[in-house]
Amino acid sequence: MDATKISIAMIAEDILAKEFTRVVTQYYPKIGELLDGCYVKVITCFWGRPARRLQYIGIYCSDDMLPHMQAHKEILRELAENMGLVQVVCMNAKRLLRDPLSKLRDSDPRLWLELQMVAK
């Protein structure tokens, strides 16, 4: 994949993540308030033979917020599926940042900085 295609794909993922957040906030305002304290990202992966492109929502949360997001995971999953995404995954931002084997700081510095704000 060349740089232009990668850039366009990243922009499309950002737009999709913002749209997911907007839909959640519009239909479920309480869950939308919870999402305000999280970082929402569309993650693309390739699976199977031949490789099939799959996209899912990654919600990076603080320790305190994670149980609240998990409680609403079924609603979030249903909304994601209606948008053509396959899953919703809630992750502990602090745990990811403190993982000594993580290469996140080098591979995606923007995400690493965003997670610093979420992890508190």
JSON list of C-alpha atoms in Angstrom, two decimals:
[
{"chain": "A", "resi": 1, "resn": "MET", "atom": "CA", "xyz": [0.00, 0.00, 0.00]},
{"chain": "A", "resi": 2, "resn": "ASP", "atom": "CA", "xyz": [1.45, 3.38, -0.91]},
{"chain": "A", "resi": 3, "resn": "ALA", "atom": "CA", "xyz": [1.54, 6.43, 1.37]},
{"chain": "A", "resi": 4, "resn": "THR", "atom": "CA", "xyz": [-1.49, 8.09, -0.23]},
{"chain": "A", "resi": 5, "resn": "LYS", "atom": "CA", "xyz": [-3.72, 5.05, 0.29]},
{"chain": "A", "resi": 6, "resn": "ILE", "atom": "CA", "xyz": [-2.55, 4.68, 3.88]},
{"chain": "A", "resi": 7, "resn": "SER", "atom": "CA", "xyz": [-3.24, 8.36, 4.56]},
{"chain": "A", "resi": 8, "resn": "ILE", "atom": "CA", "xyz": [-6.74, 8.13, 3.06]},
{"chain": "A", "resi": 9, "resn": "ALA", "atom": "CA", "xyz": [-7.47, 4.98, 5.07]},
{"chain": "A", "resi": 10, "resn": "MET", "atom": "CA", "xyz": [-6.37, 6.70, 8.29]},
{"chain": "A", "resi": 11, "resn": "ILE", "atom": "CA", "xyz": [-8.59, 9.70, 7.56]},
{"chain": "A", "resi": 12, "resn": "ALA", "atom": "CA", "xyz": [-11.53, 7.38, 6.85]},
{"chain": "A", "resi": 13, "resn": "GLU", "atom": "CA", "xyz": [-10.90, 5.59, 10.17]},
{"chain": "A", "resi": 14, "resn": "ASP", "atom": "CA", "xyz": [-10.83, 8.91, 12.05]},
{"chain": "A", "resi": 15, "resn": "ILE", "atom": "CA", "xyz": [-14.10, 9.99, 10.43]},
{"chain": "A", "resi": 16, "resn": "LEU", "atom": "CA", "xyz": [-15.71, 6.63, 11.24]},
{"chain": "A", "resi": 17, "resn": "ALA", "atom": "CA", "xyz": [-14.59, 6.87, 14.88]},
{"chain": "A", "resi": 18, "resn": "LYS", "atom": "CA", "xyz": [-16.04, 10.38, 15.18]},
{"chain": "A", "resi": 19, "resn": "GLU", "atom": "CA", "xyz": [-19.28, 9.23, 13.58]},
{"chain": "A", "resi": 20, "resn": "PHE", "atom": "CA", "xyz": [-19.50, 6.29, 15.99]},
{"chain": "A", "resi": 21, "resn": "THR", "atom": "CA", "xyz": [-19.03, 8.68, 18.94]},
{"chain": "A", "resi": 22, "resn": "ARG", "atom": "CA", "xyz": [-21.64, 11.06, 17.52]},
{"chain": "A", "resi": 23, "resn": "VAL", "atom": "CA", "xyz": [-24.21, 8.26, 17.07]},
{"chain": "A", "resi": 24, "resn": "VAL", "atom": "CA", "xyz": [-23.61, 6.95, 20.59]},
{"chain": "A", "resi": 25, "resn": "THR", "atom": "CA", "xyz": [-23.98, 10.45, 22.05]},
{"chain": "A", "resi": 26, "resn": "GLN", "atom": "CA", "xyz": [-27.14, 11.13, 20.05]},
{"chain": "A", "resi": 27, "resn": "TYR", "atom": "CA", "xyz": [-28.99, 7.92, 20.93]},
{"chain": "A", "resi": 28, "resn": "TYR", "atom": "CA", "xyz": [-27.45, 7.14, 24.33]},
{"chain": "A", "resi": 29, "resn": "PRO", "atom": "CA", "xyz": [-26.40, 10.46, 25.94]},
{"chain": "A", "resi": 30, "resn": "LYS", "atom": "CA", "xyz": [-25.28, 8.86, 29.21]},
{"chain": "A", "resi": 31, "resn": "ILE", "atom": "CA", "xyz": [-22.95, 6.46, 27.37]},
{"chain": "A", "resi": 32, "resn": "GLY", "atom": "CA", "xyz": [-21.81, 9.40, 25.22]},
{"chain": "A", "resi": 33, "resn": "GLU", "atom": "CA", "xyz": [-20.75, 11.21, 28.40]},
{"chain": "A", "resi": 34, "resn": "LEU", "atom": "CA", "xyz": [-18.70, 8.17, 29.37]},
{"chain": "A", "resi": 35, "resn": "LEU", "atom": "CA", "xyz": [-17.07, 8.15, 25.92]},
{"chain": "A", "resi": 36, "resn": "ASP", "atom": "CA", "xyz": [-15.95, 11.76, 26.47]},
{"chain": "A", "resi": 37, "resn": "GLY", "atom": "CA", "xyz": [-13.41, 10.42, 28.95]},
{"chain": "A", "resi": 38, "resn": "CYS", "atom": "CA", "xyz": [-12.11, 7.78, 26.54]},
{"chain": "A", "resi": 39, "resn": "TYR", "atom": "CA", "xyz": [-10.21, 7.64, 23.27]},
{"chain": "A", "resi": 40, "resn": "VAL", "atom": "CA", "xyz": [-12.17, 6.01, 20.45]},
{"chain": "A", "resi": 41, "resn": "LYS", "atom": "CA", "xyz": [-10.32, 4.59, 17.46]},
{"chain": "A", "resi": 42, "resn": "VAL", "atom": "CA", "xyz": [-11.25, 2.43, 14.48]},
{"chain": "A", "resi": 43, "resn": "ILE", "atom": "CA", "xyz": [-8.76, -0.40, 14.16]},
{"chain": "A", "resi": 44, "resn": "THR", "atom": "CA", "xyz": [-8.28, -2.25, 10.88]},
{"chain": "A", "resi": 45, "resn": "CYS", "atom": "CA", "xyz": [-6.93, -5.76, 10.70]},
{"chain": "A", "resi": 46, "resn": "PHE", "atom": "CA", "xyz": [-6.70, -8.46, 8.05]},
{"chain": "A", "resi": 47, "resn": "TRP", "atom": "CA", "xyz": [-7.83, -12.01, 8.80]},
{"chain": "A", "resi": 48, "resn": "GLY", "atom": "CA", "xyz": [-8.06, -15.30, 6.98]},
{"chain": "A", "resi": 49, "resn": "ARG", "atom": "CA", "xyz": [-7.04, -16.65, 3.60]},
{"chain": "A", "resi": 50, "resn": "PRO", "atom": "CA", "xyz": [-7.55, -14.80, 1.41]},
{"chain": "A", "resi": 51, "resn": "ALA", "atom": "CA", "xyz": [-7.03, -11.90, 3.79]},
{"chain": "A", "resi": 52, "resn": "ARG", "atom": "CA", "xyz": [-10.29, -10.16, 4.61]},
{"chain": "A", "resi": 53, "resn": "ARG", "atom": "CA", "xyz": [-10.27, -6.60, 5.92]},
{"chain": "A", "resi": 54, "resn": "LEU", "atom": "CA", "xyz": [-12.05, -6.23, 9.27]},
{"chain": "A", "resi": 55, "resn": "GLN", "atom": "CA", "xyz": [-12.62, -3.03, 11.22]},
{"chain": "A", "resi": 56, "resn": "TYR", "atom": "CA", "xyz": [-13.57, -2.71, 14.84]},
{"chain": "A", "resi": 57, "resn": "ILE", "atom": "CA", "xyz": [-13.87, 0.01, 17.47]},
{"chain": "A", "resi": 58, "resn": "GLY", "atom": "CA", "xyz": [-11.18, 0.27, 20.11]},
{"chain": "A", "resi": 59, "resn": "ILE", "atom": "CA", "xyz": [-12.18, 2.23, 23.21]},
{"chain": "A", "resi": 60, "resn": "TYR", "atom": "CA", "xyz": [-9.20, 3.12, 25.38]},
{"chain": "A", "resi": 61, "resn": "CYS", "atom": "CA", "xyz": [-10.28, 3.92, 28.95]},
{"chain": "A", "resi": 62, "resn": "SER", "atom": "CA", "xyz": [-8.83, 4.69, 32.35]},
{"chain": "A", "resi": 63, "resn": "ASP", "atom": "CA", "xyz": [-8.94, 2.09, 35.13]},
{"chain": "A", "resi": 64, "resn": "ASP", "atom": "CA", "xyz": [-12.00, 3.77, 36.64]},
{"chain": "A", "resi": 65, "resn": "MET", "atom": "CA", "xyz": [-13.92, 4.03, 33.38]},
{"chain": "A", "resi": 66, "resn": "LEU", "atom": "CA", "xyz": [-13.34, 0.50, 32.07]},
{"chain": "A", "resi": 67, "resn": "PRO", "atom": "CA", "xyz": [-16.07, -1.27, 34.15]},
{"chain": "A", "resi": 68, "resn": "HIS", "atom": "CA", "xyz": [-18.63, 1.36, 33.11]},
{"chain": "A", "resi": 69, "resn": "MET", "atom": "CA", "xyz": [-17.81, 0.91, 29.43]},
{"chain": "A", "resi": 70, "resn": "GLN", "atom": "CA", "xyz": [-17.89, -2.88, 29.78]},
{"chain": "A", "resi": 71, "resn": "ALA", "atom": "CA", "xyz": [-21.39, -2.61, 31.26]},
{"chain": "A", "resi": 72, "resn": "HIS", "atom": "CA", "xyz": [-22.62, -0.94, 28.05]},
{"chain": "A", "resi": 73, "resn": "LYS", "atom": "CA", "xyz": [-20.62, -3.09, 25.66]},
{"chain": "A", "resi": 74, "resn": "GLU", "atom": "CA", "xyz": [-23.66, -4.82, 24.13]},
{"chain": "A", "resi": 75, "resn": "ILE", "atom": "CA", "xyz": [-25.24, -1.50, 23.12]},
{"chain": "A", "resi": 76, "resn": "LEU", "atom": "CA", "xyz": [-21.90, -0.29, 21.73]},
{"chain": "A", "resi": 77, "resn": "ARG", "atom": "CA", "xyz": [-21.43, -3.56, 19.81]},
{"chain": "A", "resi": 78, "resn": "GLU", "atom": "CA", "xyz": [-24.89, -3.29, 18.26]},
{"chain": "A", "resi": 79, "resn": "LEU", "atom": "CA", "xyz": [-24.23, 0.27, 17.11]},
{"chain": "A", "resi": 80, "resn": "ALA", "atom": "CA", "xyz": [-20.85, -0.74, 15.69]},
{"chain": "A", "resi": 81, "resn": "GLU", "atom": "CA", "xyz": [-22.39, -3.64, 13.77]},
{"chain": "A", "resi": 82, "resn": "ASN", "atom": "CA", "xyz": [-25.00, -1.28, 12.30]},
{"chain": "A", "resi": 83, "resn": "MET", "atom": "CA", "xyz": [-22.11, 0.86, 11.02]},
{"chain": "A", "resi": 84, "resn": "GLY", "atom": "CA", "xyz": [-20.43, -2.13, 9.36]},
{"chain": "A", "resi": 85, "resn": "LEU", "atom": "CA", "xyz": [-17.85, -2.73, 12.09]},
{"chain": "A", "resi": 86, "resn": "VAL", "atom": "CA", "xyz": [-17.33, -6.20, 13.50]},
{"chain": "A", "resi": 87, "resn": "GLN", "atom": "CA", "xyz": [-16.71, -5.61, 17.20]},
{"chain": "A", "resi": 88, "resn": "VAL", "atom": "CA", "xyz": [-16.10, -3.22, 20.09]},
{"chain": "A", "resi": 89, "resn": "VAL", "atom": "CA", "xyz": [-13.07, -3.77, 22.31]},
{"chain": "A", "resi": 90, "resn": "CYS", "atom": "CA", "xyz": [-12.52, -1.83, 25.54]},
{"chain": "A", "resi": 91, "resn": "MET", "atom": "CA", "xyz": [-8.90, -1.56, 26.64]},
{"chain": "A", "resi": 92, "resn": "ASN", "atom": "CA", "xyz": [-7.14, -0.24, 29.71]},
{"chain": "A", "resi": 93, "resn": "ALA", "atom": "CA", "xyz": [-5.05, 2.70, 28.47]},
{"chain": "A", "resi": 94, "resn": "LYS", "atom": "CA", "xyz": [-2.79, 2.75, 31.52]},
{"chain": "A", "resi": 95, "resn": "ARG", "atom": "CA", "xyz": [-1.94, -0.95, 31.19]},
{"chain": "A", "resi": 96, "resn": "LEU", "atom": "CA", "xyz": [-1.09, -0.48, 27.51]},
{"chain": "A", "resi": 97, "resn": "LEU", "atom": "CA", "xyz": [1.15, 2.51, 28.26]},
{"chain": "A", "resi": 98, "resn": "ARG", "atom": "CA", "xyz": [2.99, 0.69, 31.05]},
{"chain": "A", "resi": 99, "resn": "ASP", "atom": "CA", "xyz": [3.58, -2.51, 29.08]},
{"chain": "A", "resi": 100, "resn": "PRO", "atom": "CA", "xyz": [7.39, -2.79, 28.81]},
{"chain": "A", "resi": 101, "resn": "LEU", "atom": "CA", "xyz": [7.10, -4.70, 25.51]},
{"chain": "A", "resi": 102, "resn": "SER", "atom": "CA", "xyz": [4.82, -2.16, 23.87]},
{"chain": "A", "resi": 103, "resn": "LYS", "atom": "CA", "xyz": [6.18, -0.45, 20.75]},
{"chain": "A", "resi": 104, "resn": "LEU", "atom": "CA", "xyz": [3.28, 2.00, 20.69]},
{"chain": "A", "resi": 105, "resn": "ARG", "atom": "CA", "xyz": [5.38, 5.05, 21.50]},
{"chain": "A", "resi": 106, "resn": "ASP", "atom": "CA", "xyz": [7.50, 4.49, 18.38]},
{"chain": "A", "resi": 107, "resn": "SER", "atom": "CA", "xyz": [4.86, 3.09, 16.03]},
{"chain": "A", "resi": 108, "resn": "ASP", "atom": "CA", "xyz": [2.02, 5.53, 16.75]},
{"chain": "A", "resi": 109, "resn": "PRO", "atom": "CA", "xyz": [3.22, 8.56, 18.78]},
{"chain": "A", "resi": 110, "resn": "ARG", "atom": "CA", "xyz": [-0.10, 10.40, 18.32]},
{"chain": "A", "resi": 111, "resn": "LEU", "atom": "CA", "xyz": [-2.07, 7.54, 19.86]},
{"chain": "A", "resi": 112, "resn": "TRP", "atom": "CA", "xyz": [0.54, 7.23, 22.62]},
{"chain": "A", "resi": 113, "resn": "LEU", "atom": "CA", "xyz": [0.03, 10.92, 23.54]},
{"chain": "A", "resi": 114, "resn": "GLU", "atom": "CA", "xyz": [-3.76, 10.62, 23.41]},
{"chain": "A", "resi": 115, "resn": "LEU", "atom": "CA", "xyz": [-3.60, 7.64, 25.75]},
{"chain": "A", "resi": 116, "resn": "GLN", "atom": "CA", "xyz": [-1.49, 9.64, 28.20]},
{"chain": "A", "resi": 117, "resn": "MET", "atom": "CA", "xyz": [-4.43, 12.02, 28.56]},
{"chain": "A", "resi": 118, "resn": "VAL", "atom": "CA", "xyz": [-6.97, 9.20, 28.98]},
{"chain": "A", "resi": 119, "resn": "ALA", "atom": "CA", "xyz": [-4.95, 7.11, 31.43]},
{"chain": "A", "resi": 120, "resn": "LYS", "atom": "CA", "xyz": [-4.47, 9.89, 34.00]}
]
